[in-house]
């Protein structure tokens, strides 16, 4: 799984400005492999639909995945006959590889793809890309599993599709409903920072892209579609399912280990320019409360079980202390990962040490309750002890959440996001945090309008670009290899057909910091 840093946090979403005449707003990619029979009817039908219904300029790009039949000739002929069609050939197979290559080379602000069989009704295309054009969403997908979708397919593929999405929900906590529908779109600014993190080059490519986008907090818009299964599909179901399961395992392992810099592709709070001045916005309080309550309930049951076991071998105070100690370590670890979303091993020892301090406060509350009970009656019943401990633990739980949120796992809005070692960034000698100039304290036109790519990434070091923050504790990045010059699309039967000989995909292949 790639761990390379992406170009930086995304700016707030904006409605796409009116484009000059002839500049495509939408680039629809059709990845094909040996589709000489279906390619021409597909492209002609899609072209006619876009000319008739789409209110912006568009482009259709045929991405040929090393076809061995007459698909390249059909692609060239279509590109010569239709000015909005371009042909693009790759000498290596892989749908994900084709999408990555064409999307990285495209100049259209909205990038989409669909399968060559056109199983999805084209009336869903404009609703698919409209939220991306308006700035409402970052990605959009067609869903065959929405309540209002109408789908015609056999029971075998229906079972496989639903089982696969259940696996994604159970293992990767995915909330989108349909990962495999070949009908998706993405904003180009999002693709530039998201694609370098996606490793798969085959059928799992778009699933991995969606999972990472969702974990980064990007907005995914779902469109119910009408879909008719293609009985002549050449997809090898067993092989594809096996590769997808391997991808689920790889992505899940990377997410659990915290090796992906997903904080680099988050959106700032609020898309309205007035919202960029808001500071220290609490994030995820409701979700944290729910997670903390769930972890706390399980921890209480675990504690009571341990107390009942230890009580058989010692006094109440000893049993209470041991049960609290064991359950506190487990509670801190669970809240660290599940409630407050801290991943990786950075800062884990410090968090456990702070958790033990919180444990000591809880121990004082519960031990004091037991001492008060012993003072009230010389031989309390075991059920009475448990009732007193439950009440004391409820009070300790409220205090524990406040201490966890404000001290152990604080929101880094003041110090910036934690560094890879789990520590906050340094402060000025006067104790104040270093000035944040990335978002909220600069006018938008100064922040993004006056710096070209060379000035922003080539001539500015980290200290100049982000104010006075110290980034010295970051590990040095290896030198980035130069990216091959992106192919240009030109009119004419010869120049409109491009052949690309690809090397194995590297993380920096689509990094816009390269010249």
mmCIF file of N, CA and C in Angstrom, residues 360-462:
data_model
loop_
_atom_site.group_PDB
_atom_site.id
_atom_site.type_symbol
_atom_site.label_atom_id
_atom_site.label_comp_id
_atom_site.label_asym_id
_atom_site.label_seq_id
_atom_site.Cartn_x
_atom_site.Cartn_y
_atom_site.Cartn_z
ATOM 1 N N UNK A 360 -6.472 6.208 37.428
ATOM 2 C CA UNK A 360 -6.268 6.512 38.850
ATOM 3 C C UNK A 360 -7.416 7.361 39.392
ATOM 4 N N UNK A 361 -7.902 8.280 38.563
ATOM 5 C CA UNK A 361 -9.039 9.096 39.001
ATOM 6 C C UNK A 361 -10.288 8.226 39.168
ATOM 7 N N UNK A 362 -10.501 7.320 38.217
ATOM 8 C CA UNK A 362 -11.624 6.392 38.351
ATOM 9 C C UNK A 362 -11.473 5.481 39.548
ATOM 10 N N UNK A 363 -10.232 5.055 39.813
ATOM 11 C CA UNK A 363 -9.981 4.214 40.989
ATOM 12 C C UNK A 363 -10.318 4.957 42.274
ATOM 13 N N UNK A 364 -9.977 6.253 42.294
ATOM 14 C CA UNK A 364 -10.290 7.032 43.497
ATOM 15 C C UNK A 364 -11.800 7.134 43.703
ATOM 16 N N UNK A 365 -12.544 7.309 42.598
ATOM 17 C CA UNK A 365 -14.002 7.395 42.723
ATOM 18 C C UNK A 365 -14.598 6.079 43.208
ATOM 19 N N UNK A 366 -14.211 4.986 42.567
ATOM 20 C CA UNK A 366 -14.804 3.694 42.938
ATOM 21 C C UNK A 366 -14.331 3.216 44.309
ATOM 22 N N UNK A 367 -13.039 3.443 44.611
ATOM 23 C CA UNK A 367 -12.546 3.031 45.933
ATOM 24 C C UNK A 367 -13.195 3.854 47.034
ATOM 25 N N UNK A 368 -13.384 5.132 46.752
ATOM 26 C CA UNK A 368 -14.078 5.956 47.737
ATOM 27 C C UNK A 368 -15.500 5.502 47.950
ATOM 28 N N UNK A 369 -16.154 5.050 46.879
ATOM 29 C CA UNK A 369 -17.520 4.543 47.022
ATOM 30 C C UNK A 369 -17.544 3.278 47.864
ATOM 31 N N UNK A 370 -16.570 2.382 47.615
ATOM 32 C CA UNK A 370 -16.516 1.156 48.425
ATOM 33 C C UNK A 370 -16.199 1.463 49.882
ATOM 34 N N UNK A 371 -15.328 2.453 50.127
ATOM 35 C CA UNK A 371 -15.009 2.821 51.509
ATOM 36 C C UNK A 371 -16.243 3.393 52.207
ATOM 37 N N UNK A 372 -17.005 4.201 51.469
ATOM 38 C CA UNK A 372 -18.226 4.750 52.065
ATOM 39 C C UNK A 372 -19.237 3.650 52.356
ATOM 40 N N UNK A 373 -19.318 2.656 51.456
ATOM 41 C CA UNK A 373 -20.235 1.546 51.696
ATOM 42 C C UNK A 373 -19.805 0.740 52.903
ATOM 43 N N UNK A 374 -18.502 0.517 53.047
ATOM 44 C CA UNK A 374 -18.008 -0.241 54.203
ATOM 45 C C UNK A 374 -18.259 0.519 55.504
ATOM 46 N N UNK A 375 -18.174 1.841 55.435
ATOM 47 C CA UNK A 375 -18.452 2.627 56.644
ATOM 48 C C UNK A 375 -19.922 2.589 57.007
ATOM 49 N N UNK A 376 -20.793 2.450 55.985
ATOM 50 C CA UNK A 376 -22.231 2.444 56.241
ATOM 51 C C UNK A 376 -22.696 1.105 56.798
ATOM 52 N N UNK A 377 -22.117 -0.005 56.342
ATOM 53 C CA UNK A 377 -22.516 -1.342 56.804
ATOM 54 C C UNK A 377 -21.291 -2.231 56.863
ATOM 55 N N UNK A 378 -21.215 -3.038 57.879
ATOM 56 C CA UNK A 378 -20.017 -3.855 58.092
ATOM 57 C C UNK A 378 -19.947 -5.043 57.148
ATOM 58 N N UNK A 379 -21.051 -5.583 56.681
ATOM 59 C CA UNK A 379 -21.040 -6.763 55.812
ATOM 60 C C UNK A 379 -22.030 -6.561 54.656
ATOM 61 N N UNK A 380 -21.644 -5.752 53.654
ATOM 62 C CA UNK A 380 -22.581 -5.497 52.552
ATOM 63 C C UNK A 380 -22.714 -6.720 51.652
ATOM 64 N N UNK A 381 -23.864 -6.864 51.059
ATOM 65 C CA UNK A 381 -24.085 -7.962 50.119
ATOM 66 C C UNK A 381 -23.322 -7.709 48.813
ATOM 67 N N UNK A 382 -23.033 -8.820 48.124
ATOM 68 C CA UNK A 382 -22.281 -8.703 46.864
ATOM 69 C C UNK A 382 -23.064 -7.897 45.831
ATOM 70 N N UNK A 383 -24.382 -8.085 45.797
ATOM 71 C CA UNK A 383 -25.200 -7.320 44.846
ATOM 72 C C UNK A 383 -25.168 -5.826 45.166
ATOM 73 N N UNK A 384 -25.110 -5.493 46.447
ATOM 74 C CA UNK A 384 -25.022 -4.085 46.831
ATOM 75 C C UNK A 384 -23.697 -3.485 46.390
ATOM 76 N N UNK A 385 -22.631 -4.258 46.555
ATOM 77 C CA UNK A 385 -21.324 -3.790 46.090
ATOM 78 C C UNK A 385 -21.358 -3.498 44.593
ATOM 79 N N UNK A 386 -21.943 -4.399 43.820
ATOM 80 C CA UNK A 386 -22.004 -4.210 42.375
ATOM 81 C C UNK A 386 -22.820 -2.973 42.009
ATOM 82 N N UNK A 387 -23.932 -2.746 42.709
ATOM 83 C CA UNK A 387 -24.766 -1.580 42.421
ATOM 84 C C UNK A 387 -24.011 -0.290 42.700
ATOM 85 N N UNK A 388 -23.296 -0.244 43.835
ATOM 86 C CA UNK A 388 -22.507 0.950 44.163
ATOM 87 C C UNK A 388 -21.415 1.172 43.124
ATOM 88 N N UNK A 389 -20.764 0.068 42.705
ATOM 89 C CA UNK A 389 -19.690 0.199 41.716
ATOM 90 C C UNK A 389 -20.233 0.664 40.365
ATOM 91 N N UNK A 390 -21.420 0.206 39.988
ATOM 92 C CA UNK A 390 -22.014 0.649 38.713
ATOM 93 C C UNK A 390 -22.272 2.150 38.739
ATOM 94 N N UNK A 391 -22.831 2.642 39.850
ATOM 95 C CA UNK A 391 -23.093 4.079 39.964
ATOM 96 C C UNK A 391 -21.792 4.875 39.930
ATOM 97 N N UNK A 392 -20.780 4.380 40.651
ATOM 98 C CA UNK A 392 -19.494 5.084 40.654
ATOM 99 C C UNK A 392 -18.847 5.055 39.273
ATOM 100 N N UNK A 393 -18.998 3.945 38.568
ATOM 101 C CA UNK A 393 -18.406 3.852 37.233
ATOM 102 C C UNK A 393 -19.105 4.755 36.234
ATOM 103 N N UNK A 394 -20.409 4.971 36.411
ATOM 104 C CA UNK A 394 -21.103 5.898 35.521
ATOM 105 C C UNK A 394 -20.544 7.310 35.674
ATOM 106 N N UNK A 395 -20.325 7.711 36.926
ATOM 107 C CA UNK A 395 -19.730 9.029 37.154
ATOM 108 C C UNK A 395 -18.311 9.096 36.603
ATOM 109 N N UNK A 396 -17.547 8.020 36.796
ATOM 110 C CA UNK A 396 -16.175 7.994 36.285
ATOM 111 C C UNK A 396 -16.151 7.977 34.756
ATOM 112 N N UNK A 397 -17.183 7.387 34.149
ATOM 113 C CA UNK A 397 -17.230 7.330 32.681
ATOM 114 C C UNK A 397 -17.385 8.708 32.071
ATOM 115 N N UNK A 398 -18.280 9.521 32.658
ATOM 116 C CA UNK A 398 -18.462 10.882 32.150
ATOM 117 C C UNK A 398 -17.162 11.666 32.252
ATOM 118 N N UNK A 399 -16.505 11.556 33.413
ATOM 119 C CA UNK A 399 -15.241 12.254 33.598
ATOM 120 C C UNK A 399 -14.172 11.716 32.655
ATOM 121 N N UNK A 400 -14.191 10.410 32.421
ATOM 122 C CA UNK A 400 -13.195 9.803 31.530
ATOM 123 C C UNK A 400 -13.338 10.327 30.103
ATOM 124 N N UNK A 401 -14.594 10.464 29.640
ATOM 125 C CA UNK A 401 -14.779 10.971 28.278
ATOM 126 C C UNK A 401 -14.257 12.395 28.149
ATOM 127 N N UNK A 402 -14.562 13.229 29.138
ATOM 128 C CA UNK A 402 -14.093 14.613 29.077
ATOM 129 C C UNK A 402 -12.571 14.683 29.086
ATOM 130 N N UNK A 403 -11.939 13.866 29.915
ATOM 131 C CA UNK A 403 -10.479 13.868 29.963
ATOM 132 C C UNK A 403 -9.882 13.294 28.681
ATOM 133 N N UNK A 404 -10.480 12.239 28.141
ATOM 134 C CA UNK A 404 -9.991 11.675 26.883
ATOM 135 C C UNK A 404 -10.062 12.706 25.767
ATOM 136 N N UNK A 405 -11.195 13.391 25.672
ATOM 137 C CA UNK A 405 -11.397 14.328 24.563
ATOM 138 C C UNK A 405 -10.535 15.581 24.701
ATOM 139 N N UNK A 406 -10.388 16.073 25.938
ATOM 140 C CA UNK A 406 -9.675 17.333 26.123
ATOM 141 C C UNK A 406 -8.189 17.163 26.383
ATOM 142 N N UNK A 407 -7.761 15.974 26.857
ATOM 143 C CA UNK A 407 -6.367 15.828 27.274
ATOM 144 C C UNK A 407 -5.645 14.688 26.570
ATOM 145 N N UNK A 408 -6.215 13.487 26.609
ATOM 146 C CA UNK A 408 -5.505 12.327 26.047
ATOM 147 C C UNK A 408 -5.531 12.360 24.527
ATOM 148 N N UNK A 409 -6.712 12.565 23.940
ATOM 149 C CA UNK A 409 -6.845 12.600 22.473
ATOM 150 C C UNK A 409 -7.474 13.927 22.058
ATOM 151 N N UNK A 410 -6.794 15.048 22.268
ATOM 152 C CA UNK A 410 -7.413 16.348 21.965
ATOM 153 C C UNK A 410 -7.539 16.557 20.475
ATOM 154 N N UNK A 411 -8.483 17.417 20.105
ATOM 155 C CA UNK A 411 -8.603 17.853 18.717
ATOM 156 C C UNK A 411 -7.396 18.716 18.393
ATOM 157 N N UNK A 412 -6.715 18.382 17.271
ATOM 158 C CA UNK A 412 -5.489 19.089 16.933
ATOM 159 C C UNK A 412 -5.744 20.373 16.154
ATOM 160 N N UNK A 413 -6.945 20.948 16.313
ATOM 161 C CA UNK A 413 -7.218 22.165 15.572
ATOM 162 C C UNK A 413 -6.293 23.308 15.947
ATOM 163 N N UNK A 414 -5.715 23.270 17.172
ATOM 164 C CA UNK A 414 -4.865 24.359 17.610
ATOM 165 C C UNK A 414 -3.425 24.143 17.203
ATOM 166 N N UNK A 415 -2.973 22.922 17.251
ATOM 167 C CA UNK A 415 -1.591 22.625 16.928
ATOM 168 C C UNK A 415 -1.423 22.075 15.536
ATOM 169 N N UNK A 416 -2.528 21.895 14.824
ATOM 170 C CA UNK A 416 -2.431 21.239 13.528
ATOM 171 C C UNK A 416 -2.552 19.743 13.708
ATOM 172 N N UNK A 417 -2.648 18.987 12.649
ATOM 173 C CA UNK A 417 -2.760 17.542 12.745
ATOM 174 C C UNK A 417 -1.497 16.942 13.335
ATOM 175 N N UNK A 418 -1.609 15.796 14.017
ATOM 176 C CA UNK A 418 -0.427 15.206 14.620
ATOM 177 C C UNK A 418 0.584 14.793 13.575
ATOM 178 N N UNK A 419 1.843 14.836 13.948
ATOM 179 C CA UNK A 419 2.902 14.382 13.071
ATOM 180 C C UNK A 419 2.908 12.857 13.024
ATOM 181 N N UNK A 420 3.717 12.261 12.129
ATOM 182 C CA UNK A 420 3.745 10.792 12.056
ATOM 183 C C UNK A 420 4.125 10.124 13.358
ATOM 184 N N UNK A 421 4.874 10.825 14.248
ATOM 185 C CA UNK A 421 5.234 10.203 15.521
ATOM 186 C C UNK A 421 4.192 10.416 16.593
ATOM 187 N N UNK A 422 3.046 11.014 16.238
ATOM 188 C CA UNK A 422 1.962 11.201 17.190
ATOM 189 C C UNK A 422 2.053 12.474 18.001
ATOM 190 N N UNK A 423 3.138 13.275 17.852
ATOM 191 C CA UNK A 423 3.307 14.491 18.619
ATOM 192 C C UNK A 423 2.742 15.681 17.854
ATOM 193 N N UNK A 424 2.274 16.731 18.581
ATOM 194 C CA UNK A 424 1.821 17.943 17.883
ATOM 195 C C UNK A 424 3.020 18.730 17.379
ATOM 196 N N UNK A 425 2.761 19.652 16.471
ATOM 197 C CA UNK A 425 3.821 20.490 15.963
ATOM 198 C C UNK A 425 4.308 21.430 17.061
ATOM 199 N N UNK A 426 5.517 21.947 16.879
ATOM 200 C CA UNK A 426 6.121 22.808 17.882
ATOM 201 C C UNK A 426 5.363 24.127 17.995
ATOM 202 N N UNK A 427 5.541 24.767 19.154
ATOM 203 C CA UNK A 427 4.941 26.070 19.378
ATOM 204 C C UNK A 427 6.038 27.148 19.383
ATOM 205 N N UNK A 428 5.605 28.389 19.315
ATOM 206 C CA UNK A 428 6.534 29.495 19.388
ATOM 207 C C UNK A 428 7.083 29.602 20.807
ATOM 208 N N UNK A 429 8.190 30.364 20.979
ATOM 209 C CA UNK A 429 8.758 30.494 22.334
ATOM 210 C C UNK A 429 7.786 31.087 23.346
ATOM 211 N N UNK A 430 6.807 31.885 22.872
ATOM 212 C CA UNK A 430 5.845 32.458 23.816
ATOM 213 C C UNK A 430 4.712 31.511 24.166
ATOM 214 N N UNK A 431 4.782 30.285 23.647
ATOM 215 C CA UNK A 431 3.769 29.293 23.972
ATOM 216 C C UNK A 431 2.608 29.250 23.036
ATOM 217 N N UNK A 432 2.510 30.217 22.107
ATOM 218 C CA UNK A 432 1.405 30.249 21.169
ATOM 219 C C UNK A 432 1.696 29.324 19.996
ATOM 220 N N UNK A 433 0.648 28.734 19.425
ATOM 221 C CA UNK A 433 0.892 27.885 18.252
ATOM 222 C C UNK A 433 1.358 28.729 17.083
ATOM 223 N N UNK A 434 2.135 28.099 16.207
ATOM 224 C CA UNK A 434 2.602 28.804 15.036
ATOM 225 C C UNK A 434 1.428 29.200 14.148
ATOM 226 N N UNK A 435 1.563 30.319 13.474
ATOM 227 C CA UNK A 435 0.470 30.885 12.696
ATOM 228 C C UNK A 435 0.043 29.925 11.600
ATOM 229 N N UNK A 436 -1.240 29.708 11.505
ATOM 230 C CA UNK A 436 -1.782 28.856 10.445
ATOM 231 C C UNK A 436 -2.188 29.740 9.283
ATOM 232 N N UNK A 437 -1.602 29.494 8.138
ATOM 233 C CA UNK A 437 -1.931 30.285 6.977
ATOM 234 C C UNK A 437 -2.457 29.438 5.838
ATOM 235 N N UNK A 438 -2.623 28.136 6.089
ATOM 236 C CA UNK A 438 -3.031 27.292 4.968
ATOM 237 C C UNK A 438 -4.477 27.550 4.578
ATOM 238 N N UNK A 439 -5.371 27.635 5.583
ATOM 239 C CA UNK A 439 -6.780 27.909 5.296
ATOM 240 C C UNK A 439 -7.305 28.888 6.337
ATOM 241 N N UNK A 440 -8.203 29.757 5.914
ATOM 242 C CA UNK A 440 -8.931 30.567 6.875
ATOM 243 C C UNK A 440 -8.306 31.909 7.169
ATOM 244 N N UNK A 441 -6.983 32.113 6.963
ATOM 245 C CA UNK A 441 -6.365 33.367 7.310
ATOM 246 C C UNK A 441 -5.817 34.087 6.078
ATOM 247 N N UNK A 442 -6.024 33.556 4.896
ATOM 248 C CA UNK A 442 -5.633 34.209 3.667
ATOM 249 C C UNK A 442 -6.838 34.303 2.760
ATOM 250 N N UNK A 443 -6.960 35.403 2.013
ATOM 251 C CA UNK A 443 -8.022 35.456 1.011
ATOM 252 C C UNK A 443 -7.828 34.336 0.010
ATOM 253 N N UNK A 444 -8.958 33.843 -0.480
ATOM 254 C CA UNK A 444 -8.895 32.673 -1.365
ATOM 255 C C UNK A 444 -8.089 32.959 -2.625
ATOM 256 N N UNK A 445 -8.251 34.230 -3.190
ATOM 257 C CA UNK A 445 -7.534 34.510 -4.431
ATOM 258 C C UNK A 445 -6.030 34.588 -4.191
ATOM 259 N N UNK A 446 -5.616 35.047 -2.976
ATOM 260 C CA UNK A 446 -4.196 35.069 -2.693
ATOM 261 C C UNK A 446 -3.654 33.674 -2.444
ATOM 262 N N UNK A 447 -4.499 32.838 -1.846
ATOM 263 C CA UNK A 447 -4.010 31.504 -1.481
ATOM 264 C C UNK A 447 -3.825 30.599 -2.684
ATOM 265 N N UNK A 448 -4.777 30.682 -3.634
ATOM 266 C CA UNK A 448 -4.731 29.740 -4.742
ATOM 267 C C UNK A 448 -4.563 30.410 -6.110
ATOM 268 N N UNK A 449 -4.838 31.742 -6.183
ATOM 269 C CA UNK A 449 -4.862 32.354 -7.492
ATOM 270 C C UNK A 449 -3.533 32.887 -7.955
ATOM 271 N N UNK A 450 -2.605 33.241 -7.049
ATOM 272 C CA UNK A 450 -1.391 33.904 -7.451
ATOM 273 C C UNK A 450 -0.176 32.998 -7.449
ATOM 274 N N UNK A 451 -0.315 31.776 -7.088
ATOM 275 C CA UNK A 451 0.804 30.833 -7.074
ATOM 276 C C UNK A 451 0.590 29.803 -8.158
ATOM 277 N N UNK A 452 1.485 29.741 -9.102
ATOM 278 C CA UNK A 452 1.415 28.631 -10.040
ATOM 279 C C UNK A 452 2.072 27.412 -9.423
ATOM 280 N N UNK A 453 2.012 26.285 -10.145
ATOM 281 C CA UNK A 453 2.526 25.035 -9.573
ATOM 282 C C UNK A 453 4.015 25.119 -9.264
ATOM 283 N N UNK A 454 4.775 25.817 -10.146
ATOM 284 C CA UNK A 454 6.205 25.881 -9.919
ATOM 285 C C UNK A 454 6.528 26.688 -8.671
ATOM 286 N N UNK A 455 5.778 27.829 -8.496
ATOM 287 C CA UNK A 455 6.024 28.634 -7.317
ATOM 288 C C UNK A 455 5.582 27.913 -6.057
ATOM 289 N N UNK A 456 4.439 27.212 -6.162
ATOM 290 C CA UNK A 456 3.873 26.614 -4.946
ATOM 291 C C UNK A 456 4.663 25.397 -4.488
ATOM 292 N N UNK A 457 5.086 24.585 -5.451
ATOM 293 C CA UNK A 457 5.710 23.321 -5.062
ATOM 294 C C UNK A 457 7.207 23.263 -5.378
ATOM 295 N N UNK A 458 7.651 24.087 -6.346
ATOM 296 C CA UNK A 458 9.030 23.949 -6.759
ATOM 297 C C UNK A 458 9.981 24.879 -6.054
ATOM 298 N N UNK A 459 9.597 26.148 -5.782
ATOM 299 C CA UNK A 459 10.505 27.128 -5.235
ATOM 300 C C UNK A 459 10.241 27.437 -3.769
ATOM 301 N N UNK A 460 9.126 27.013 -3.236
ATOM 302 C CA UNK A 460 8.811 27.308 -1.832
ATOM 303 C C UNK A 460 9.133 26.090 -0.993
ATOM 304 N N UNK A 461 9.879 26.295 0.080
ATOM 305 C CA UNK A 461 10.032 25.189 1.005
ATOM 306 C C UNK A 461 8.843 25.151 1.942
ATOM 307 N N UNK A 462 8.825 24.150 2.815
ATOM 308 C CA UNK A 462 7.660 23.973 3.677
ATOM 309 C C UNK A 462 7.447 25.172 4.586
#
